[in-house]
Short mmCIF file of C-alpha atoms in Angstrom, two decimals:
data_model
loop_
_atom_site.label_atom_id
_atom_site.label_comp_id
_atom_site.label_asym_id
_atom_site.label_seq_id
_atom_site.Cartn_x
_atom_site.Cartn_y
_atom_site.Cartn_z
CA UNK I 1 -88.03 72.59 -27.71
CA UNK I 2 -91.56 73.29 -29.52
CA UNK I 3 -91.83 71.38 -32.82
CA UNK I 4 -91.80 73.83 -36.22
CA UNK I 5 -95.17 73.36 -37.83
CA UNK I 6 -96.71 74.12 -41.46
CA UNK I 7 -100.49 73.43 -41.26
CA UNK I 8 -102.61 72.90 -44.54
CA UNK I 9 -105.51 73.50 -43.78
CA UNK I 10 -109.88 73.57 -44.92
CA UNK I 11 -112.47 75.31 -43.55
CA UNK I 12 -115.41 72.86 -45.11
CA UNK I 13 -115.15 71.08 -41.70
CA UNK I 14 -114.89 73.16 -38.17
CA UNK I 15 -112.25 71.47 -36.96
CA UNK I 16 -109.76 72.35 -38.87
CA UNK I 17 -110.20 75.92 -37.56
CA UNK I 18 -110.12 74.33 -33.60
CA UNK I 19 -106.55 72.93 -34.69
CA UNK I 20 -105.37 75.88 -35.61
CA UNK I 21 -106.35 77.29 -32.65
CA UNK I 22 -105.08 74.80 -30.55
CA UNK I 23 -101.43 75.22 -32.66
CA UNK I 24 -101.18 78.53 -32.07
CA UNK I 25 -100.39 79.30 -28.71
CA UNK I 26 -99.50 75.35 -27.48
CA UNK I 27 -96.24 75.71 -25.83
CA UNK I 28 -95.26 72.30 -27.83
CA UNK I 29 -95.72 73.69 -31.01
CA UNK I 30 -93.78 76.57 -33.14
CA UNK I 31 -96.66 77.13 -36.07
CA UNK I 32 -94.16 78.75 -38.79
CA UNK I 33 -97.15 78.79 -41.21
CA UNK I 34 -100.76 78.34 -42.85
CA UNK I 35 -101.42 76.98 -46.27
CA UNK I 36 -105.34 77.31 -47.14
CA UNK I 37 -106.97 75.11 -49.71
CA UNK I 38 -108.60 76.48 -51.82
CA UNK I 39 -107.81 79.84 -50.63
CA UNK I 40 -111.09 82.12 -50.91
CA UNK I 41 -110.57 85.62 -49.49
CA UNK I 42 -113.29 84.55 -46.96
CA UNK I 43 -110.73 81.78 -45.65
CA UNK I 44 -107.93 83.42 -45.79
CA UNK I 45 -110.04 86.26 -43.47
CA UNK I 46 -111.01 83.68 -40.96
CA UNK I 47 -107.33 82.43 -40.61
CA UNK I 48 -106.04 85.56 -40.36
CA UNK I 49 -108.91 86.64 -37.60
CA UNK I 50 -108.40 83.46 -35.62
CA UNK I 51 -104.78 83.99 -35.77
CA UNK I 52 -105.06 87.75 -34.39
CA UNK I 53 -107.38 87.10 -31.71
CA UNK I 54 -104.43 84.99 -30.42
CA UNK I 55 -101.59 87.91 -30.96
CA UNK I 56 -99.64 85.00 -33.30
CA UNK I 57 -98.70 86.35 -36.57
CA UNK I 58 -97.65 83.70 -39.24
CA UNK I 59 -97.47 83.75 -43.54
CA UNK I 60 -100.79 82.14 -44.77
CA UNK I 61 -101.19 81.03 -48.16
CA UNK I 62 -103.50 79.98 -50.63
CA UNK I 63 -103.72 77.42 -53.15
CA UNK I 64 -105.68 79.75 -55.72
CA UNK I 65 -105.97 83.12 -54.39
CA UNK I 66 -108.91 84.97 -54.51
CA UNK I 67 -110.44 81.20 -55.63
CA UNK I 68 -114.50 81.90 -56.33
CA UNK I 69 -115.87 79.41 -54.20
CA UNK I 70 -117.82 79.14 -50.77
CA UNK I 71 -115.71 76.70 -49.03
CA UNK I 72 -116.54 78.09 -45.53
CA UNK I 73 -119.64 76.16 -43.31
CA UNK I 74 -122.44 78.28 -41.74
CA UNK I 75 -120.68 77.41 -38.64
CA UNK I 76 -117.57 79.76 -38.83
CA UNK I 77 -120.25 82.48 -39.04
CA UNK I 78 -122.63 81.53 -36.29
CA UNK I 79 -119.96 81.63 -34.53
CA UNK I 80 -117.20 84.55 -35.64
CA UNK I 81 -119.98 86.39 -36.97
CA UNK I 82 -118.91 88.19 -40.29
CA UNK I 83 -115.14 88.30 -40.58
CA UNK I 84 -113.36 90.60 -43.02
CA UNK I 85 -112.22 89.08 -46.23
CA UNK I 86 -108.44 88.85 -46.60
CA UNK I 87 -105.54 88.43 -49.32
CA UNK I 88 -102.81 85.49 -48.69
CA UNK I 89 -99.38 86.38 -48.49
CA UNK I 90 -98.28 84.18 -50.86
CA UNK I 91 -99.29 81.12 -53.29
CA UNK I 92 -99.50 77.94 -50.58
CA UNK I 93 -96.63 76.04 -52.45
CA UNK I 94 -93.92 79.50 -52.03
CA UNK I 95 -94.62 79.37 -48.70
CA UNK I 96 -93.89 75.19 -48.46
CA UNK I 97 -90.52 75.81 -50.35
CA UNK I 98 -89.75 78.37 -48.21
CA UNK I 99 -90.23 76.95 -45.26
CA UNK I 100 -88.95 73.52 -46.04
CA UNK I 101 -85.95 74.75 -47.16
CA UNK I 102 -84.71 76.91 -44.10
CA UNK I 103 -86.03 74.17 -41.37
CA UNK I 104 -87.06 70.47 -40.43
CA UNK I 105 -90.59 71.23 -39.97
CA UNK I 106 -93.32 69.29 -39.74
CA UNK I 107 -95.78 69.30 -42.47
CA UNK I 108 -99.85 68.85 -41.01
CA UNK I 109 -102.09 68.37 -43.47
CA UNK I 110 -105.45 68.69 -42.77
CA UNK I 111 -106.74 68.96 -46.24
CA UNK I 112 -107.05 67.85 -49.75
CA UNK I 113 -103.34 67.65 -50.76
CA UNK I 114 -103.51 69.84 -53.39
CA UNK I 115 -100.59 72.59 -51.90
CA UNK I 116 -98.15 70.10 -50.79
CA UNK I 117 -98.38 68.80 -54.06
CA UNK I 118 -97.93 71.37 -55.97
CA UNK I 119 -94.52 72.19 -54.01
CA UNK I 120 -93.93 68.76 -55.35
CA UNK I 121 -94.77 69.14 -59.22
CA UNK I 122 -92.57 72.69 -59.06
CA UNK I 123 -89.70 71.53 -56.91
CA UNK I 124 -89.14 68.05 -57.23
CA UNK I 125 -86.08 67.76 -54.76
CA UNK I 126 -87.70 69.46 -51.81
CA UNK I 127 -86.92 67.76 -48.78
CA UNK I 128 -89.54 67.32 -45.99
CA UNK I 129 -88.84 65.96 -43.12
CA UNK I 130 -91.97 64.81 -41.67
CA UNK I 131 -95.15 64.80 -42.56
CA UNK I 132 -98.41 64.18 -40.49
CA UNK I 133 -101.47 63.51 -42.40
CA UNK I 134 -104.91 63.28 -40.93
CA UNK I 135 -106.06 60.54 -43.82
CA UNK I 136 -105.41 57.10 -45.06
CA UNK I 137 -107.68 53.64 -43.52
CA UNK I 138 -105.96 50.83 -42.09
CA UNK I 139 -107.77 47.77 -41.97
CA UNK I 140 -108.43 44.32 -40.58
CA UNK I 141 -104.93 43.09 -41.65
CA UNK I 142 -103.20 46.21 -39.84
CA UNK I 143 -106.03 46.73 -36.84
CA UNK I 144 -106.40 43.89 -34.13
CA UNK I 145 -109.91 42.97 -33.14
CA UNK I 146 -109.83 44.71 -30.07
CA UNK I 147 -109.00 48.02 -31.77
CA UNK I 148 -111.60 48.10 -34.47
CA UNK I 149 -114.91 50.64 -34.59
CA UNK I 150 -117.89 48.46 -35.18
CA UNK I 151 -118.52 50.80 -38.72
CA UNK I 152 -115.20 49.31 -40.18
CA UNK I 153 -115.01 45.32 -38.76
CA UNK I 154 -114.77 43.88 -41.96
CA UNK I 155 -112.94 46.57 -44.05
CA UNK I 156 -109.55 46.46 -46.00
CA UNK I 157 -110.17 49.92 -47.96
CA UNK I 158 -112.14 52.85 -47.59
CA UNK I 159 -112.64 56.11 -49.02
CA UNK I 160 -111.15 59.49 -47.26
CA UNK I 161 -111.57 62.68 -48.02
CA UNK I 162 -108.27 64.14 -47.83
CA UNK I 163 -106.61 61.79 -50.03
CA UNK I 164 -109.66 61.16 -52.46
CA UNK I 165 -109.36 65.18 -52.40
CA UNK I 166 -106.29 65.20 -54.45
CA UNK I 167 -105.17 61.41 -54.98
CA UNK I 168 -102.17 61.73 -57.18
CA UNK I 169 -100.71 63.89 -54.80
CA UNK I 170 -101.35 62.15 -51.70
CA UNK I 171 -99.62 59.07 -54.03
CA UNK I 172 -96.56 61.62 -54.86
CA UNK I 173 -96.02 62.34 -51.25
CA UNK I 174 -96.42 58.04 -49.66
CA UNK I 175 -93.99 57.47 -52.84
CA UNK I 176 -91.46 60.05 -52.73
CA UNK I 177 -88.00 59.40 -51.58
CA UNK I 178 -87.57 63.08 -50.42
CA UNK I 179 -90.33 62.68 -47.38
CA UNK I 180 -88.31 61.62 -44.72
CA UNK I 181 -90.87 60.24 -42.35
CA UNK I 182 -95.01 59.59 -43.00
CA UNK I 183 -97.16 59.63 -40.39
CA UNK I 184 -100.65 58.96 -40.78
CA UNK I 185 -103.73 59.45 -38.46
CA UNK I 186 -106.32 56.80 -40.09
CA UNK I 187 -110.11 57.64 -40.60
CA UNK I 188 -110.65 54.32 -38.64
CA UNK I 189 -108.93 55.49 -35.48
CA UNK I 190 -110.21 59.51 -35.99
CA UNK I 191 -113.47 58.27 -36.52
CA UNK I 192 -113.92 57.08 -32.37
CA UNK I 193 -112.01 60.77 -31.18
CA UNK I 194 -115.38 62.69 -30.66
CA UNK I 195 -116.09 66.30 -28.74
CA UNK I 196 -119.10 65.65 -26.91
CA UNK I 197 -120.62 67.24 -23.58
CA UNK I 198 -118.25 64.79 -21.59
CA UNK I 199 -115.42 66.64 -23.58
CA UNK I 200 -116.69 69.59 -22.81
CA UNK I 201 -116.79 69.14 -19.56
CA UNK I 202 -113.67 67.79 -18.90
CA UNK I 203 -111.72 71.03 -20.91
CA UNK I 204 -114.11 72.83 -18.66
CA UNK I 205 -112.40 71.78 -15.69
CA UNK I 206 -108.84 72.77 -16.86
CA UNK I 207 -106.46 75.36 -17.12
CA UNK I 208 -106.37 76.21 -20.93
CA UNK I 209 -103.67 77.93 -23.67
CA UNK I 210 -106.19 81.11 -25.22
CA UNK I 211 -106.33 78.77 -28.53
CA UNK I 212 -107.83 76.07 -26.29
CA UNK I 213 -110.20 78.24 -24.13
CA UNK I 214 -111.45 79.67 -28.11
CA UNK I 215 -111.53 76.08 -29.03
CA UNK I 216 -113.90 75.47 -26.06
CA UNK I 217 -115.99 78.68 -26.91
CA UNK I 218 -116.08 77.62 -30.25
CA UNK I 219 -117.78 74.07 -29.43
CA UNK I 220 -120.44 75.71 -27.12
CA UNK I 221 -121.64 77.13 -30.07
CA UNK I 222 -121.29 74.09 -31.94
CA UNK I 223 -122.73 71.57 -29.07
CA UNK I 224 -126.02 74.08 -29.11
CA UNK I 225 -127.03 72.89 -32.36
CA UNK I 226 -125.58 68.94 -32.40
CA UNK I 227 -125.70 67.75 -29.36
CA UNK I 228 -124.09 64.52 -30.21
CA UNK I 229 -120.34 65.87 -30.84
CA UNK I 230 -118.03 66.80 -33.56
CA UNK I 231 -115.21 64.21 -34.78
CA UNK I 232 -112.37 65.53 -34.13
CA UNK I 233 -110.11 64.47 -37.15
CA UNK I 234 -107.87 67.10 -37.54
CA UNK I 235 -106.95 67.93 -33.33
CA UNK I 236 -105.50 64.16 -33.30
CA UNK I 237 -103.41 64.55 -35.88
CA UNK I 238 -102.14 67.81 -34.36
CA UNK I 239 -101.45 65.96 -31.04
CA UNK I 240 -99.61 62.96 -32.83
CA UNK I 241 -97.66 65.90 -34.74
CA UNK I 242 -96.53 66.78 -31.22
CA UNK I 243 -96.41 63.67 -28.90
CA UNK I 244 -96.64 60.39 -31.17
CA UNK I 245 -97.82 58.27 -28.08
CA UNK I 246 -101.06 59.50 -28.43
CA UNK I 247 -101.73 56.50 -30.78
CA UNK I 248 -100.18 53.35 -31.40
CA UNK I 249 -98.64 52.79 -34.97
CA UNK I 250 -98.01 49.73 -37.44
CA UNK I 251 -95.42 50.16 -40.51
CA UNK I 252 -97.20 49.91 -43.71
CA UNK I 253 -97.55 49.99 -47.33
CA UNK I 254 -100.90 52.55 -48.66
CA UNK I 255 -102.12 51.70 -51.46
CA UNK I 256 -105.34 52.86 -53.23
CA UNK I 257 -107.92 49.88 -55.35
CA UNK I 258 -110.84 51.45 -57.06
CA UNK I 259 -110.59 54.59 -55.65
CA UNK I 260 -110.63 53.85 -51.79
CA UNK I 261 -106.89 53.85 -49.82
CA UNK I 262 -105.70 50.97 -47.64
CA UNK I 263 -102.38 49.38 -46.07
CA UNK I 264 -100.92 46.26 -45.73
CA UNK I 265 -98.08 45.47 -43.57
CA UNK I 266 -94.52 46.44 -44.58
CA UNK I 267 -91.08 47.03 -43.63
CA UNK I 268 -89.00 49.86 -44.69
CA UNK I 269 -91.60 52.26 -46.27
CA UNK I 270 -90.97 55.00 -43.55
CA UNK I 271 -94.76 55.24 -43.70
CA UNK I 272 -96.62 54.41 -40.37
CA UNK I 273 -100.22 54.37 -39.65
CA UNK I 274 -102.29 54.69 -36.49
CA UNK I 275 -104.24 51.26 -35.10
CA UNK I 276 -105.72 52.83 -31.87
CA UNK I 277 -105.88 56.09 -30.05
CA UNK I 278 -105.40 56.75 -26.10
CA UNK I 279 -108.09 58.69 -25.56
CA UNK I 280 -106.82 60.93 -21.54
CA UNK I 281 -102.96 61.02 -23.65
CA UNK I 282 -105.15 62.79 -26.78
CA UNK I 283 -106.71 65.21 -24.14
CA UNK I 284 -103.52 65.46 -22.14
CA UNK I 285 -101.72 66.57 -24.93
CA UNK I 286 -104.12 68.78 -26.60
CA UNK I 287 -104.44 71.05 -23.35
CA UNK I 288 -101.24 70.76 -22.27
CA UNK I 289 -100.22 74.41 -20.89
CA UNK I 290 -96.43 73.85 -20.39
#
């Protein structure tokens, strides 16, 4: 049975836009809805186009409508080209309630946590079931040698954007008893998850979903002008949302110090974070076709 799915979503970084993609026509995934943060007309536009171009139609929201910023990176242009601006169909947070309410989906979040947030501030008793988060940095005391990226040896805490984004709501979410299950896909694991030619290549050689094959359109463009890859962040969370053995995972406590995030070893907190990645189960899952 495919796995109900809210996505919150960017669109500073391009691969946000390749998850959705890949979400909305994998046969392991039921995408119920997009929440856009901030939620310019211009990225509400691009969501909606992406979404079109795969015949899915889904409720997108926005975290400030009509917001009067230019949250969306020369890439999306170079390679959508110019994309009608949009209206949401609702404030991010309605949406969340909504959805939350009627079903035990899965909450991705890809972004600063300002919408799922908010649906905590105005309903305090909301219920999610399980929530994914591409964010959080587990260190030496949670990471065995063997599993650490050269950048981070050394490291307890580090900065991330999503959670540095909006930190008193990423603390509302690790702390509230209403989240059933927290799963979090670390910067120190996302960080060695790259596209590169040899990615290319390999998607090259298999059958695709359409979100996949515009994923792999998508990074031609993208490979033409950096050559050494995109990090792929947000598509490994999307794959742990749908097959968790795509990384191994340690029980822990998060905790922020000075405004960086880290976790320490725990029992009972319901919140898990990844220590490694298998890199073929990553691909595996993100192009499975049935």
């Amino acid at each position: 049975m495919a796995i109900p799915i809210v996505f919150d979503m960017e669109t500073g970084d391009p691969d946000d836009v390749f998850t959705l993609c890949a979400l909305a026509t994998h046969p392991w995934a039921h995408l119920v809805a997009v929440t856009v943060m901030p939620g310019s007309y211009e990225q509400v536009g691009i969501v909606k186009h992406l979404l079109g171009r795969l015949g899915v139609s889904v409720p997108v929201g926005a975290y400030r409508p009509g917001a009067d910023v230019k949250p969306v990176s020369g890439f999306h242009r170079r390679w959508l080209g110019k994309v009608p601006a949009h209206e949401p169909d609702a404030e991010a947070w309605q949406l969340l309630r909504d959805d939350f309410a009627s079903a035990d989906a899965t909450l991705l979040t890809g972004a600063p946590l300002k919408n799922p947030g908010t649906l905590l501030e105005r309903e305090p008793n909301v219920r999610i079931a399980r929530w994914v988060a591409q964010g959080g940095f587990a260190g030496d005391c949670v990471v065995a040698p063997e599993h650490r990226l050269p950048k981070f040896e050394g490291r307890e805490t580090c900065g991330t954007y999503n959670f540095n984004g909006a930190p008193d709501a990423a603390l509302k979410l690790l702390e509230s008893p209403h989240v059933g299950e927290r799963v979090l896909v670390s910067k120190n694991v996302c960080h060695g998850v790259v596209y590169d030619g040899a990615m290319h290549a390999a998607l090259s050689a298999r059958r695709l979903t359409p979100g996949m094959a515009l994923v792999r359109a998508g990074m031609e463009v993208y490979l033409a002008k950096r050559r050494a890859g995109k990090a792929f962040h947000d598509p490994l969370a999307a794959a742990v949302a749908l097959d968790e053995s795509v990384c191994m995972f340690r029980e822990v406590e998060v905790y922020r110090e000075r405004g960086a995030w880290g976790a320490r070893p725990a029992a009972g907190t319901r919140t898990r974070i990844s220590v490694s990645v298998d890199q073929t189960r990553f691909l595996d899952v993100l192009t499975a076709t049935g």
